[in-house]
Coordinates of C-alpha atoms in Angstrom, one line a residue:
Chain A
X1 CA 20.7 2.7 -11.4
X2 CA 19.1 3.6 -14.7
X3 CA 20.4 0.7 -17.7
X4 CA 22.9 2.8 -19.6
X5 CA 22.0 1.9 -23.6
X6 CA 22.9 5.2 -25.7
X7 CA 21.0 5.0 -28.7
X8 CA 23.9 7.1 -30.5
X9 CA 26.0 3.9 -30.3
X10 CA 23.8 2.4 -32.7
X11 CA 24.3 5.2 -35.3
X12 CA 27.1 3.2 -37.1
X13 CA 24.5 1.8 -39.5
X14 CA 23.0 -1.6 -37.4
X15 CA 18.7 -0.9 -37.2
X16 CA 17.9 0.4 -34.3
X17 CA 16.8 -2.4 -31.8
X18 CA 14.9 -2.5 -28.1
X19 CA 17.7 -3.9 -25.7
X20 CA 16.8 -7.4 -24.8
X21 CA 16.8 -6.9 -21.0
X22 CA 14.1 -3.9 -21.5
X23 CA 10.2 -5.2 -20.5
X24 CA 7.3 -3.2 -21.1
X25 CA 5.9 -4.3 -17.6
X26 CA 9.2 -2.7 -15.9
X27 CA 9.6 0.7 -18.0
X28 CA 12.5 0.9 -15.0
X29 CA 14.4 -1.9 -17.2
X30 CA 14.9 0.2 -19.6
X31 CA 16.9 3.2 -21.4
X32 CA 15.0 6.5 -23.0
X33 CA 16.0 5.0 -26.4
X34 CA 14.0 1.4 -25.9
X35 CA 10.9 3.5 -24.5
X36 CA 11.0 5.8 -27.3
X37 CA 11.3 2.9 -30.1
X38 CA 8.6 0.8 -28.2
X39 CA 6.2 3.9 -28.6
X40 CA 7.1 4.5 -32.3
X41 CA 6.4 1.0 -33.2
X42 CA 3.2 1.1 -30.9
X43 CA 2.0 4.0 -32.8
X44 CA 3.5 2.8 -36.2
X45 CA 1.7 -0.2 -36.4
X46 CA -1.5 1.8 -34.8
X47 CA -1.7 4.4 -37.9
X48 CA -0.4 1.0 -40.2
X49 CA -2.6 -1.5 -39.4
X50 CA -5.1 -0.3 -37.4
X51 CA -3.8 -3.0 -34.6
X52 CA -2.8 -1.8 -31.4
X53 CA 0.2 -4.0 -30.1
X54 CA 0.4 -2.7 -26.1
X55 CA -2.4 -2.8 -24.1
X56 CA -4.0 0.2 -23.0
X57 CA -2.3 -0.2 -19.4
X58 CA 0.5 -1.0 -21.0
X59 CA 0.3 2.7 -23.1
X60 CA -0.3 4.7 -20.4
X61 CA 2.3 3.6 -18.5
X62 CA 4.8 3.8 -21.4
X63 CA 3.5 7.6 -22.0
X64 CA 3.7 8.2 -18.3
X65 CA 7.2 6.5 -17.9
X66 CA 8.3 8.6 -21.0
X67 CA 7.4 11.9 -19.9
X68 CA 9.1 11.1 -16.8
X69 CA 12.2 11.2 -18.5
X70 CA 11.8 13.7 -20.1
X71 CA 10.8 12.5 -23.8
X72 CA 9.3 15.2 -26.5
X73 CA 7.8 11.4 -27.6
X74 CA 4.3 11.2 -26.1
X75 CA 3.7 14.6 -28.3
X76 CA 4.4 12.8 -31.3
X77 CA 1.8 14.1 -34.2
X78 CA 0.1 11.7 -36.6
X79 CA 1.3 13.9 -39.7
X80 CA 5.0 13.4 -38.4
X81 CA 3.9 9.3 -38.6
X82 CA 2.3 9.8 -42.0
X83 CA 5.2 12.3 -43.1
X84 CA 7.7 9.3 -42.2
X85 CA 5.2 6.8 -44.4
X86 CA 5.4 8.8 -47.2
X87 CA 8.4 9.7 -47.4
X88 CA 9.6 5.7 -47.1
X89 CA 7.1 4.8 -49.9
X90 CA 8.9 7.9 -52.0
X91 CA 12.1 6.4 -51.3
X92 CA 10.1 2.7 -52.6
X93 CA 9.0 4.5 -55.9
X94 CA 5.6 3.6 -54.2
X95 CA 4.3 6.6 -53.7
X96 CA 1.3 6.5 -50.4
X97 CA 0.0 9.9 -51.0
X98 CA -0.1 12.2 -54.4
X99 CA 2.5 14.9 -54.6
X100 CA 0.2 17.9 -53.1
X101 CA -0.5 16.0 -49.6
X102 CA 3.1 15.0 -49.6
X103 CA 3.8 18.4 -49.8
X104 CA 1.7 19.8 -47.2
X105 CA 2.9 16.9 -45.0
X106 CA 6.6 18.6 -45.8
X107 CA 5.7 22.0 -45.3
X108 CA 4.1 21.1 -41.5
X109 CA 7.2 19.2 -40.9
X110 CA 9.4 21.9 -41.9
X111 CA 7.6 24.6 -40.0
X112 CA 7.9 22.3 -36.7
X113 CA 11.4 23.5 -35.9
X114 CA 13.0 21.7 -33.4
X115 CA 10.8 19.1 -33.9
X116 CA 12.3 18.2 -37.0
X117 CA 14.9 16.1 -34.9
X118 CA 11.7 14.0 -33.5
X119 CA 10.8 12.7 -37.3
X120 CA 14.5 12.5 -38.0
X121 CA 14.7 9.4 -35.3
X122 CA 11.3 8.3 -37.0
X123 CA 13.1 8.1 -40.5
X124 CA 16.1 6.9 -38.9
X125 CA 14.7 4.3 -37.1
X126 CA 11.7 2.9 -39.8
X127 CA 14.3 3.6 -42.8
X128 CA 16.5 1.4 -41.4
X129 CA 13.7 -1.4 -40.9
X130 CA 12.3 -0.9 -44.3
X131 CA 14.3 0.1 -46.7
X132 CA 17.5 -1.4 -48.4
X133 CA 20.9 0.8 -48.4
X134 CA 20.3 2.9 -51.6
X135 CA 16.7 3.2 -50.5
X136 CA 17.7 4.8 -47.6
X137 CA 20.5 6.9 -48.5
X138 CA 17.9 8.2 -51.1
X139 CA 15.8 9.0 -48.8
X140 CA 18.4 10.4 -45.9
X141 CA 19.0 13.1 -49.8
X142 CA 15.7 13.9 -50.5
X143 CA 15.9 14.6 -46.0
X144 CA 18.8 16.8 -45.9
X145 CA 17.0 19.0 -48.8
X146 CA 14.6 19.7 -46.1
X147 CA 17.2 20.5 -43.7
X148 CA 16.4 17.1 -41.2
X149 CA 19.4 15.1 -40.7
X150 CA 17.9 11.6 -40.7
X151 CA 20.0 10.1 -37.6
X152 CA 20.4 9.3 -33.9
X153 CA 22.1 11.5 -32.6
X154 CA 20.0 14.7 -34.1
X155 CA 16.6 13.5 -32.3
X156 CA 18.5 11.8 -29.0
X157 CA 19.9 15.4 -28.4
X158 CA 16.7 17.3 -28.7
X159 CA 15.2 14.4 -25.9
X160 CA 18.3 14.4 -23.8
X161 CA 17.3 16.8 -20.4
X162 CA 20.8 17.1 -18.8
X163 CA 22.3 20.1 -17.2
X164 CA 23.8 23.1 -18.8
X165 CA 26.2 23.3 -15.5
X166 CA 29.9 22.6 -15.2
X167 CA 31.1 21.7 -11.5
X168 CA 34.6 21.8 -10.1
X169 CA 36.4 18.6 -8.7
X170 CA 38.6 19.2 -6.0
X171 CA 39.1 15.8 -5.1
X172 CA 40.2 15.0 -8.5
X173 CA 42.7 17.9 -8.7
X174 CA 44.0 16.7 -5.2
X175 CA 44.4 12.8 -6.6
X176 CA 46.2 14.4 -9.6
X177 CA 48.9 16.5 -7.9
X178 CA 49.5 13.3 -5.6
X179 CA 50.2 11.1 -8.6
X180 CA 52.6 13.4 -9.3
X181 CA 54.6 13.5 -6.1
X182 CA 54.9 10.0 -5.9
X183 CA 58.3 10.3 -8.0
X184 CA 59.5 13.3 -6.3
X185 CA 58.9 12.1 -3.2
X186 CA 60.5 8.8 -3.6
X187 CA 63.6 10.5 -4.7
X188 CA 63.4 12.7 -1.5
X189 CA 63.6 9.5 0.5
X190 CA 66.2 7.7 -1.5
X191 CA 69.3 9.2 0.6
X192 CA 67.8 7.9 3.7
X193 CA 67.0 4.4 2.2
X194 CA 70.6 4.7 0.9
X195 CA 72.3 5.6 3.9
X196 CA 70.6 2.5 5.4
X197 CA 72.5 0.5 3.5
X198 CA 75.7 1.8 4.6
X199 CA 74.7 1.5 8.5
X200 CA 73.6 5.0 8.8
X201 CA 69.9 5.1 10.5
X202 CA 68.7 9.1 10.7
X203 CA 65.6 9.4 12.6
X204 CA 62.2 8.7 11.1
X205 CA 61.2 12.6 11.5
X206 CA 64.3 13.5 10.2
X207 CA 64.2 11.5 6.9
X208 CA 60.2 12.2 6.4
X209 CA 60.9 15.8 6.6
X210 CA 63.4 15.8 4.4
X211 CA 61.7 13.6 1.7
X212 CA 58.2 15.9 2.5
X213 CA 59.9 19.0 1.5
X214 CA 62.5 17.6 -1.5
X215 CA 58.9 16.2 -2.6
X216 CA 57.5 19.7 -2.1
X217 CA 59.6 21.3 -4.3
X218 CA 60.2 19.0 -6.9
X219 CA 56.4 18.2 -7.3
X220 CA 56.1 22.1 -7.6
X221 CA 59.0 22.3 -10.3
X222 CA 57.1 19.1 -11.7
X223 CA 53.4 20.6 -12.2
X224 CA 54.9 24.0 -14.0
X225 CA 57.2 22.5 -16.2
X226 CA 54.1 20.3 -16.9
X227 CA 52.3 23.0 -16.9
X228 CA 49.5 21.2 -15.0
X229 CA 49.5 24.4 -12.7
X230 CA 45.6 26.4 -11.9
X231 CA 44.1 23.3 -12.3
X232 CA 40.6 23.2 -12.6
X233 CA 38.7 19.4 -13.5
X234 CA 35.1 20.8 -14.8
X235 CA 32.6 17.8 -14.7
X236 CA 29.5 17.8 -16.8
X237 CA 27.4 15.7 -18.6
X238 CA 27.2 15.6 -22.6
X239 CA 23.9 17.1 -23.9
X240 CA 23.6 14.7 -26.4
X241 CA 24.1 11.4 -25.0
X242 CA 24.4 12.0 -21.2
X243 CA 27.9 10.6 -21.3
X244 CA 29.9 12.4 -18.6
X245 CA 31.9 15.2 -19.6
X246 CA 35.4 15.7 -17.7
X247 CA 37.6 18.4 -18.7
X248 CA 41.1 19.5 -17.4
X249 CA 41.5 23.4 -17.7
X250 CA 45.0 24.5 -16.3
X251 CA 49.0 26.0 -16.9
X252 CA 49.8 29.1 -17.1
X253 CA 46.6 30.8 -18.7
X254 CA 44.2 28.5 -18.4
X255 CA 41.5 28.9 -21.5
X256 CA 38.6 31.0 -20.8
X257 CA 36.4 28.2 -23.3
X258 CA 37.3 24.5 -24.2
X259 CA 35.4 22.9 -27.4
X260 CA 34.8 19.6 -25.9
X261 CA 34.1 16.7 -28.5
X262 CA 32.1 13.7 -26.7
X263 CA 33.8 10.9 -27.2
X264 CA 30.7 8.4 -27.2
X265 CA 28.6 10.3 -29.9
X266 CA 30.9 13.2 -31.4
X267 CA 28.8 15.9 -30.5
X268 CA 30.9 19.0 -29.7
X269 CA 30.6 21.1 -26.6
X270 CA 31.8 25.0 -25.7
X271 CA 32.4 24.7 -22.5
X272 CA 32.8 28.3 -20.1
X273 CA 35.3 27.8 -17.7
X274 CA 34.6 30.8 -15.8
X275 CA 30.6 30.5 -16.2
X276 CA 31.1 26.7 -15.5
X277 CA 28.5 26.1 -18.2
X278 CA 28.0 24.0 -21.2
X279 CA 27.7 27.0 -24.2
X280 CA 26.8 25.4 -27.2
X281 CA 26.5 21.5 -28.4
X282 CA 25.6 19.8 -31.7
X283 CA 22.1 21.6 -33.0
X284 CA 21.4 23.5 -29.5
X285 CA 22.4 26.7 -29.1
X286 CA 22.0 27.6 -25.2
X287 CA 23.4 31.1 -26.0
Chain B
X1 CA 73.3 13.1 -20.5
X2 CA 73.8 12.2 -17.1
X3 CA 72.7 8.6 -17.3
X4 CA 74.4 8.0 -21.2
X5 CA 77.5 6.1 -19.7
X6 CA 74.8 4.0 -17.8
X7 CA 73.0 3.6 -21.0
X8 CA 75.8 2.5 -23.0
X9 CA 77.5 -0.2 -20.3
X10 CA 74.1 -1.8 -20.1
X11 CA 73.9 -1.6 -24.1
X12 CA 77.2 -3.5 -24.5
X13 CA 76.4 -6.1 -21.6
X14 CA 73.5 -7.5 -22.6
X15 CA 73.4 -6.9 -27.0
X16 CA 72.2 -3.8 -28.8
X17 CA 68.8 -5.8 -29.3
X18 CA 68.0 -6.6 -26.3
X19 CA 68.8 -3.6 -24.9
X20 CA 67.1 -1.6 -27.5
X21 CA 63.8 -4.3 -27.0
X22 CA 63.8 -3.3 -23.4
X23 CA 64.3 0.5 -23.8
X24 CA 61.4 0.8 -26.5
X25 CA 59.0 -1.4 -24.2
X26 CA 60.1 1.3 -21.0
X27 CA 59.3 3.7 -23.1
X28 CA 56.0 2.7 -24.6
X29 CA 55.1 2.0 -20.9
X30 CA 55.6 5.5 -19.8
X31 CA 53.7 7.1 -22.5
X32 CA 50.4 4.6 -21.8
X33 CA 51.7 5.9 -17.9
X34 CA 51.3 9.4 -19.5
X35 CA 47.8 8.7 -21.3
X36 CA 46.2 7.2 -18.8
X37 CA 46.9 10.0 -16.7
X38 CA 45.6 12.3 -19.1
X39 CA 42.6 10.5 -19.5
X40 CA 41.6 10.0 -15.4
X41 CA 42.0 13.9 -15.6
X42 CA 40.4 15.0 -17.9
X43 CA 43.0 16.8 -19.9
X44 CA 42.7 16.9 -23.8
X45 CA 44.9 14.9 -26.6
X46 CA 47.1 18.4 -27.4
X47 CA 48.3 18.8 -23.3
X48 CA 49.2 15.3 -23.8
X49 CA 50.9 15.3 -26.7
X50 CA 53.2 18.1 -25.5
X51 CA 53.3 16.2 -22.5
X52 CA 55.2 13.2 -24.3
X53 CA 57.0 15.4 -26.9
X54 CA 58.7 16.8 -23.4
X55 CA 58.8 13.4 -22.3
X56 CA 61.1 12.2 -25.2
X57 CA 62.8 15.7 -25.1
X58 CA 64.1 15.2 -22.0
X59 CA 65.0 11.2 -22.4
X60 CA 67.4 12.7 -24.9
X61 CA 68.7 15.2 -22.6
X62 CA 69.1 13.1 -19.6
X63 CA 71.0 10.4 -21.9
X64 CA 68.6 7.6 -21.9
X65 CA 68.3 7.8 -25.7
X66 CA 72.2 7.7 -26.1

């Protein structure tokens, strides 16, 4: 299957790095977070230096490999690139461009919308190269002023493609409400084992009936006092970082809506119990 | 509680801190028994914590905390 690397996970302040086992020559090899830094850098050090560091083969297929899972990357905009520049060298106190372009660079940016999560990863992930601590948390200020949260997880949600739908799992309901007859039915076959003991040998069908049903009942006393009754096991897939979502709804009234909070990248979910359907999570608003 | 005579034989055959070692590590064991649970099913940190607050609620009544 596809390598699992979530690019959230490296949110906790360590630079943003390609995964070692990810080769440009096998895009299979590697996550949506190493293709996307691989193409920043390409077209970093393109619009830097002038130098193109993939081969034109080696693009293409990057491009083709990005869009094919589902990347807003291979749209990226040369003022996004220079917007990131200039707003590093601002955070240097070596200023690129005079204030008006840096403004009109801001304003574009601004206006993009939902693209603003695009340059956020772009500021995340060159700020973190280039700059020192202070450097960057002055520039992740000047950032928020614009209303772009300079961070992982904003951009990797926006590029994330996973389904809105919940799905039921039976099978996991069915393993649950065994685990919990295993006590009750152990103590339905305890007089039999006892009996044993003292010579006494009932039947086989005899003693398993009687354990099925003591087991019966007490597993059905068991899940209401529990109130593990109406369960439903929703399985989804977190919108941000793809990690899967699995949620117990049950007892007496089961909730109509859950907030889910992912426990890989924090994002929080609504989820619909009775629309089976992933509401609302982090900046997207499926509503 | 039922078991409480149980509880308090064992206590004075084998020395309050053993006994009380032994009692704290069953009952740690059947709260990670409870979380694990809780976390192959899906069901969120509040169920579970009423889950062991009705765990220990009903050690007390059954004697095992005597």
């Amino acid at each position: 299957g596809r390598k699992r690397w979530t690019i959230v996970a490296k949110a906790d302040g360590e630079p943003a790095s390609v995964s070692a086992s990810c080769s440009i020559d096998d895009p299979a090899s590697c996550s949506l977070a190493d293709l996307e830094l691989m193409y920043v850098d390409a077209l970093w050090n393109y619009y830097n230096g002038g130098k193109f560091t993939l081969t034109d083969e080696q693009y293409d297929r990057l491009r083709e490999e990005l869009n094919w899972q589902g990347s807003g990357f291979p749209t990226l905009r040369r003022y996004e690139i220079e917007f990131v520049q200039a707003a590093i060298s601002y955070s240097r106190g070596e200023a690129v461009v005079d204030d008006a372009k840096y403004e009109e660079l801001k304003r574009k940016v601004k206006a993009a919308g939902k693209r603003t999560d695009v340059t956020a990863l772009l500021l995340y992930a060159k700020g973190k190269e280039l700059l020192d601590e202070a450097e960057f948390e002055l520039l992740s200020g000047e950032m928020k002023k614009l209303g772009i949260d300079v961070g992982m997880r904003g951009a990797t949600c926006t590029l994330s493609q996973t389904s809105a739908e919940l799905s039921n799992d039976p099978a996991s309901v069915a393993s649950m409400y065994s685990a919990l007859a295993i006590a009750p039915f152990a103590v339905g076959l305890a007089p039999s084992i006892l009996l044993g003991f003292v010579g006494v040998h009932l039947p086989a069908s005899l003693s398993l009936g009687f354990a099925l049903t003591v087991c019966a009942a007490l597993t059905y006393k068991l899940v209401v006092y529990t109130n593990l009754q109406n369960a439903e096991i929703l399985l989804g897939a977190c919108p941000c970082c793809e990690m899967p979502i699995k949620q117990f709804f049950g007892g007496e009234a089961p909730l109509e809506k859950f907030e889910h909070k992912c426990s890989a990248c924090g994002t929080v979910c609504t989820l619909n119990r009775p629309q089976r359907l992933i509401e609302t999570a982090g900046g997207l608003g499926r509503a | 509680g039922v078991f409480a005579p149980i509880v308090r034989i064992a206590r004075d055959a084998i020395g309050v801190k053993r006994f009380n070692q032994i009692r704290g590590k069953a009952i740690s064991l059947h709260s990670q028994v409870i979380g694990d649970f809780c976390e192959e099913f899906g069901v969120d940190s509040k169920a579970k914590q009423t889950l062991i607050r009705t765990a220990k609620k009903n050690g007390g009544l059954l004697g095992f905390l005597a």
